[in-house]
Coordinates of C-alpha atoms in Angstrom, one line a residue:
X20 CA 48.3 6.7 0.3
X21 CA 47.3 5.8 -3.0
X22 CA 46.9 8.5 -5.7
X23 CA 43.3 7.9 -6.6
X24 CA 42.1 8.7 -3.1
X25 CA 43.9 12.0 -2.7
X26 CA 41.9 15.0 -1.8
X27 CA 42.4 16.3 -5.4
X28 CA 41.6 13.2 -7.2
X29 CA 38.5 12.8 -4.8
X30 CA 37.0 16.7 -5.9
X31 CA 34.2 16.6 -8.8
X32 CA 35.0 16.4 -11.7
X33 CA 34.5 20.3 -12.6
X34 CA 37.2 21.3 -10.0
X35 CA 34.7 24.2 -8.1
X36 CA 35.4 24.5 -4.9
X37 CA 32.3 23.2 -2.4
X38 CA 32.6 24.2 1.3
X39 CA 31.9 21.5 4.4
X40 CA 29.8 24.0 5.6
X41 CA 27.0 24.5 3.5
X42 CA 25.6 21.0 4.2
X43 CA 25.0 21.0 8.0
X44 CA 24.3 18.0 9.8
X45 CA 21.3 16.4 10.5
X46 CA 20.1 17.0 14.4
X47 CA 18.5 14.2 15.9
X48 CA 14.7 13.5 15.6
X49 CA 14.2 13.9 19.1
X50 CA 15.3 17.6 18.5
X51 CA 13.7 18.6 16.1
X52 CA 10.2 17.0 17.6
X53 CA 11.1 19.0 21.2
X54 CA 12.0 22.5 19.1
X55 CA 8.4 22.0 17.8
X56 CA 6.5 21.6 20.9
X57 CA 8.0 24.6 22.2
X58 CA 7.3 26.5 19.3
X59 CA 3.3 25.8 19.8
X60 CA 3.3 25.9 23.3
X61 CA 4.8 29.5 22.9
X62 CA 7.8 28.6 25.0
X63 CA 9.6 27.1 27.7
X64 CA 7.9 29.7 30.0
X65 CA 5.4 32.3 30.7
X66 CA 6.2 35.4 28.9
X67 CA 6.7 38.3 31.1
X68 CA 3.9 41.1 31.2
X69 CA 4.5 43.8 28.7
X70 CA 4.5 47.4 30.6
X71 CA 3.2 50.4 29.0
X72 CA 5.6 53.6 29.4
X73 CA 4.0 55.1 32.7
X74 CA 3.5 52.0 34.3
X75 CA 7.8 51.4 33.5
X76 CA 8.5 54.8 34.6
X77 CA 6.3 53.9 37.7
X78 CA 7.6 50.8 38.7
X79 CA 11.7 52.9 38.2
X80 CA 10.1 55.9 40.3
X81 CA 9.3 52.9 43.3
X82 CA 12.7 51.2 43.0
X83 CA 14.7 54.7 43.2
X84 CA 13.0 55.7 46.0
X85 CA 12.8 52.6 48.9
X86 CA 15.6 53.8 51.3
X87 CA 18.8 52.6 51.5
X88 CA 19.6 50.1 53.7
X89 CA 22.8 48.4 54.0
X90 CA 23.0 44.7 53.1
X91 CA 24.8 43.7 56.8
X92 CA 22.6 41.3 59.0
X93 CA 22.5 43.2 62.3
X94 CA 24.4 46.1 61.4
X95 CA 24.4 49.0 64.2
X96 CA 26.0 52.4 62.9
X97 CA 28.9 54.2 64.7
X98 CA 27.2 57.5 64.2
X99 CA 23.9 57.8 65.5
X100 CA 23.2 61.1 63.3
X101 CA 23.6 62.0 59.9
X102 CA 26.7 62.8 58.9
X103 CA 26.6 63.8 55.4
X104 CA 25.8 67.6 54.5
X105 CA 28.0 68.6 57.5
X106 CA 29.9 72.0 56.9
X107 CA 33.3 71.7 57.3
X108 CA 34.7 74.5 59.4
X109 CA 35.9 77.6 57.3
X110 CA 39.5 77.8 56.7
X111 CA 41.2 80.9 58.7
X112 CA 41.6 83.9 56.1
X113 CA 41.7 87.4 56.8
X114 CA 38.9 90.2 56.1
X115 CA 40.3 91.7 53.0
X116 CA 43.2 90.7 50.9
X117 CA 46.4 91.1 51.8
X118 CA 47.5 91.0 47.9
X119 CA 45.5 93.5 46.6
X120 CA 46.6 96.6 45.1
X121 CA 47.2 99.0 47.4
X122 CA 46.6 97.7 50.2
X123 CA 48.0 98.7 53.9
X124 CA 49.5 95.2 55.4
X125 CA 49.5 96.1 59.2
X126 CA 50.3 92.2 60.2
X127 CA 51.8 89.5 58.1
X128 CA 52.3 86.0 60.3
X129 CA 55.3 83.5 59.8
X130 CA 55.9 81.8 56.7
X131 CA 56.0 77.9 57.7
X132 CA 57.3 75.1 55.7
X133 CA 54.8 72.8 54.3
X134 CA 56.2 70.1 56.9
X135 CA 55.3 72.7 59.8
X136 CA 52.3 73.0 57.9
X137 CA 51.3 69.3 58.7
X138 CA 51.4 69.6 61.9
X139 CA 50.5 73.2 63.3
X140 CA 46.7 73.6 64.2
X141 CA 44.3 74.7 61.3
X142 CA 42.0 76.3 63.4
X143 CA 45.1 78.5 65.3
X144 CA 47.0 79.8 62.4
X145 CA 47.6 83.6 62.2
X146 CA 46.0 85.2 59.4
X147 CA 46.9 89.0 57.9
X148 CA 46.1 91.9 59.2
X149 CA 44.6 94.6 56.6
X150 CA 43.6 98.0 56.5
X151 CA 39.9 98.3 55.0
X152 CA 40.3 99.4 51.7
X153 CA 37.5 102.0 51.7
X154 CA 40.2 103.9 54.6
X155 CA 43.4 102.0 53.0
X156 CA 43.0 103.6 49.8
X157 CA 42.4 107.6 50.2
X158 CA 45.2 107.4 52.8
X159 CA 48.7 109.4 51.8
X160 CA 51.9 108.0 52.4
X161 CA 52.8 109.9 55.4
X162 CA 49.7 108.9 56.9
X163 CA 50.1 105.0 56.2
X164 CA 53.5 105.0 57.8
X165 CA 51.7 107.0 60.6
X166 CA 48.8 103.6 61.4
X167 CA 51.7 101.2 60.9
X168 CA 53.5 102.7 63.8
X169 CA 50.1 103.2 65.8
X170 CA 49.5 99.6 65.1
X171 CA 52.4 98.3 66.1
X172 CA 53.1 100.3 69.2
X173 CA 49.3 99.8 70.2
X174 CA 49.9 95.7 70.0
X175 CA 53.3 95.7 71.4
X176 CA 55.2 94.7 68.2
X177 CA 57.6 97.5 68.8
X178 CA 58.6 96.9 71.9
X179 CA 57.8 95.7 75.7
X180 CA 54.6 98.9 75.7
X181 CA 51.4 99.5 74.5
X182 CA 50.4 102.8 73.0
X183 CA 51.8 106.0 71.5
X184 CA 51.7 110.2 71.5
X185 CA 50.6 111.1 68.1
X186 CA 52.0 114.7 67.4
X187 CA 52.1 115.3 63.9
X188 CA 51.1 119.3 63.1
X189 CA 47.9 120.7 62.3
X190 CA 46.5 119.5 59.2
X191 CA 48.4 116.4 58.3
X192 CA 45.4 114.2 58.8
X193 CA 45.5 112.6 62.6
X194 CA 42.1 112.3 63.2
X195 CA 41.8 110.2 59.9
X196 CA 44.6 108.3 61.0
X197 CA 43.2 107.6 64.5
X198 CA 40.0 106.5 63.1
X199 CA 41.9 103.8 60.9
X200 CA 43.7 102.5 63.5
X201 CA 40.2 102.2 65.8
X202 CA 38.7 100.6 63.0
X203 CA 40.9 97.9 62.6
X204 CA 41.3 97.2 65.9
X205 CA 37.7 96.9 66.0
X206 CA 37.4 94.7 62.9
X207 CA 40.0 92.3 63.3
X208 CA 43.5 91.1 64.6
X209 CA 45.9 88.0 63.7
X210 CA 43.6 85.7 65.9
X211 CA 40.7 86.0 63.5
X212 CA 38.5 88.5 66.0
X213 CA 38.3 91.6 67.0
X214 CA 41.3 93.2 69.2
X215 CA 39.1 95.3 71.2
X216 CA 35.6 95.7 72.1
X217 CA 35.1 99.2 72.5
X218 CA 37.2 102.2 72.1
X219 CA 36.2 105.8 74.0
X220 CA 37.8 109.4 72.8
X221 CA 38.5 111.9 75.2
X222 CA 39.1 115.4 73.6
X223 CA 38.3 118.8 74.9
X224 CA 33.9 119.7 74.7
X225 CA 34.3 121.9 71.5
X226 CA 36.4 119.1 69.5
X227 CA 33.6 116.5 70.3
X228 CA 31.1 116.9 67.7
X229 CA 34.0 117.2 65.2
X230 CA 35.0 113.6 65.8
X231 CA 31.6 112.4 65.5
X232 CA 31.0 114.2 62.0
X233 CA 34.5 112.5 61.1
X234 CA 33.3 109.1 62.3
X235 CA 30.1 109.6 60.1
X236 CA 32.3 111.1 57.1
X237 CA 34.6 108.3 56.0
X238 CA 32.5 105.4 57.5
X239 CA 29.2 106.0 57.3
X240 CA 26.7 103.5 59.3
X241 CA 29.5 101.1 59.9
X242 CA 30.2 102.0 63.6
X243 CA 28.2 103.0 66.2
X244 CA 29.4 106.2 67.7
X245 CA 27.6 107.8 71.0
X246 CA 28.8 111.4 71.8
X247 CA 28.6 112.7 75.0
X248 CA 28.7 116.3 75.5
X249 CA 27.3 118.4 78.3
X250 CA 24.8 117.3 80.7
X251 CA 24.7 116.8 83.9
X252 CA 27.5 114.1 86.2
X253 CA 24.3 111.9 86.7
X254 CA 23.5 112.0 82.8
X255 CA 26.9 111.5 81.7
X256 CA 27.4 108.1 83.9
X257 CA 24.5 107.0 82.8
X258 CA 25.3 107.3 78.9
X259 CA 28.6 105.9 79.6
X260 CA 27.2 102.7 81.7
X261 CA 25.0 102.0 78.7
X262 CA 27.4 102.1 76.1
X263 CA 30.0 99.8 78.3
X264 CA 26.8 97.2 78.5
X265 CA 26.2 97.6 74.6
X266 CA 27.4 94.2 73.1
X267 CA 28.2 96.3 70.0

């Protein structure tokens, strides 16, 4: 290349610096006259309609309400009902917490593995077996031991039996004791219901207004108690028939 038509000899004479860019290129006529048109004729297009705010919010409100339908030509459902919203079924616990301070555990089921977890049944697992805490709590030592040995020998954890002589000595609290045991059974049981229905006392006549008083004094409204004392053989069957057809 010769010298005089290198890039440097070729710059102006002042030696500033002039970019390519500043200078663009010249579009073609036909361009230009096209750009022009459209420019008068306001576009290539109709213009879409300008919306005012509620008429917007109108046209959103119509689109997010149209119901759904799937975008599968002849689609048929497997489920003919609606399934979402379903409950699932509650997980198995028992009535009062087996952890809390306190509290009496009559009944505490297997520990399993979390591989025996997998695949034992949900809806079968044994749950804990508590003493309410409104009996649980104002119960002494003595008399806690007392219910767990009721409770077991009632359900035949103890041994091949059911039931038990309690013969503690006046004034160490069996009647409390008795009515703990009665009320758990009645309340609940490792299968998640109650272990019996119904429960009937037996004492001498004198001693039966005593247990009802009890029955009232540490729970209340809770159970419904029917005492039977005196009357005739006629009256006595009768009151006993209806409690035994009482679903509560």
């Amino acid at each position: 290349m010769r010298k005089s038509l290198a890039p440097s000899q070729c710059s102006p004479a002042n030696g500033a610096f002039k970019s390519p860019f500043l200078n663009a290129p010249k579009r073609p006529r036909e361009c230009r006259e096209r750009n022009s048109k459209l420019k008068d004729t306001g576009g290539g297009g109709p213009s879409p309609p300008k919306l005012s705010a509620s008429e917007y919010e109108m046209m959103i409100t119509k689109i997010l309400t149209r119901p759904f339908k799937i975008p599968i030509e002849n689609y048929i459902p497997e489920h003919t009902t609606r399934c979402l919203g379903m409950k699932r079924p509650p997980a198995r616990r028992s009535l009062h917490d087996p952890y809390a301070c306190n509290a009496l555990v009559l009944f505490t089921p297997q520990e399993l593995s979390e591989h025996d977890k997998l695949k034992a049944d949900q809806g079968k697992a044994q749950v804990h077996v508590v003493v309410d805490p409104l009996l649980g709590n104002i119960l002494r030592p003595h008399q806690r031991e007392g219910v767990r040995f009721m409770y077991e020998c009632v359900t035949g954890k103890r041994g091949d039996f059911q039931g038990c002589i309690m013969a503690d000595e006046m004034g160490l609290g069996k009647t409390l004791q008795c009515i703990t045991l009665l009320w758990t059974l009645l309340r609940q049981s490792p299968d998640c219901k109650p272990e019996i229905n119904k429960a009937v006392i037996v004492c001498p006549s004198s001693l039966v207004k005593n247990w009802y008083k009890e029955f009232g004094k540490w729970l209340g409204c809770r159970v419904n108690c029917l005492s039977i004392d005196g009357g005739s053989k006629e009256q006595t069957t009768k009151q006993l028939e209806q409690f035994m057809a009482n679903q509560s």
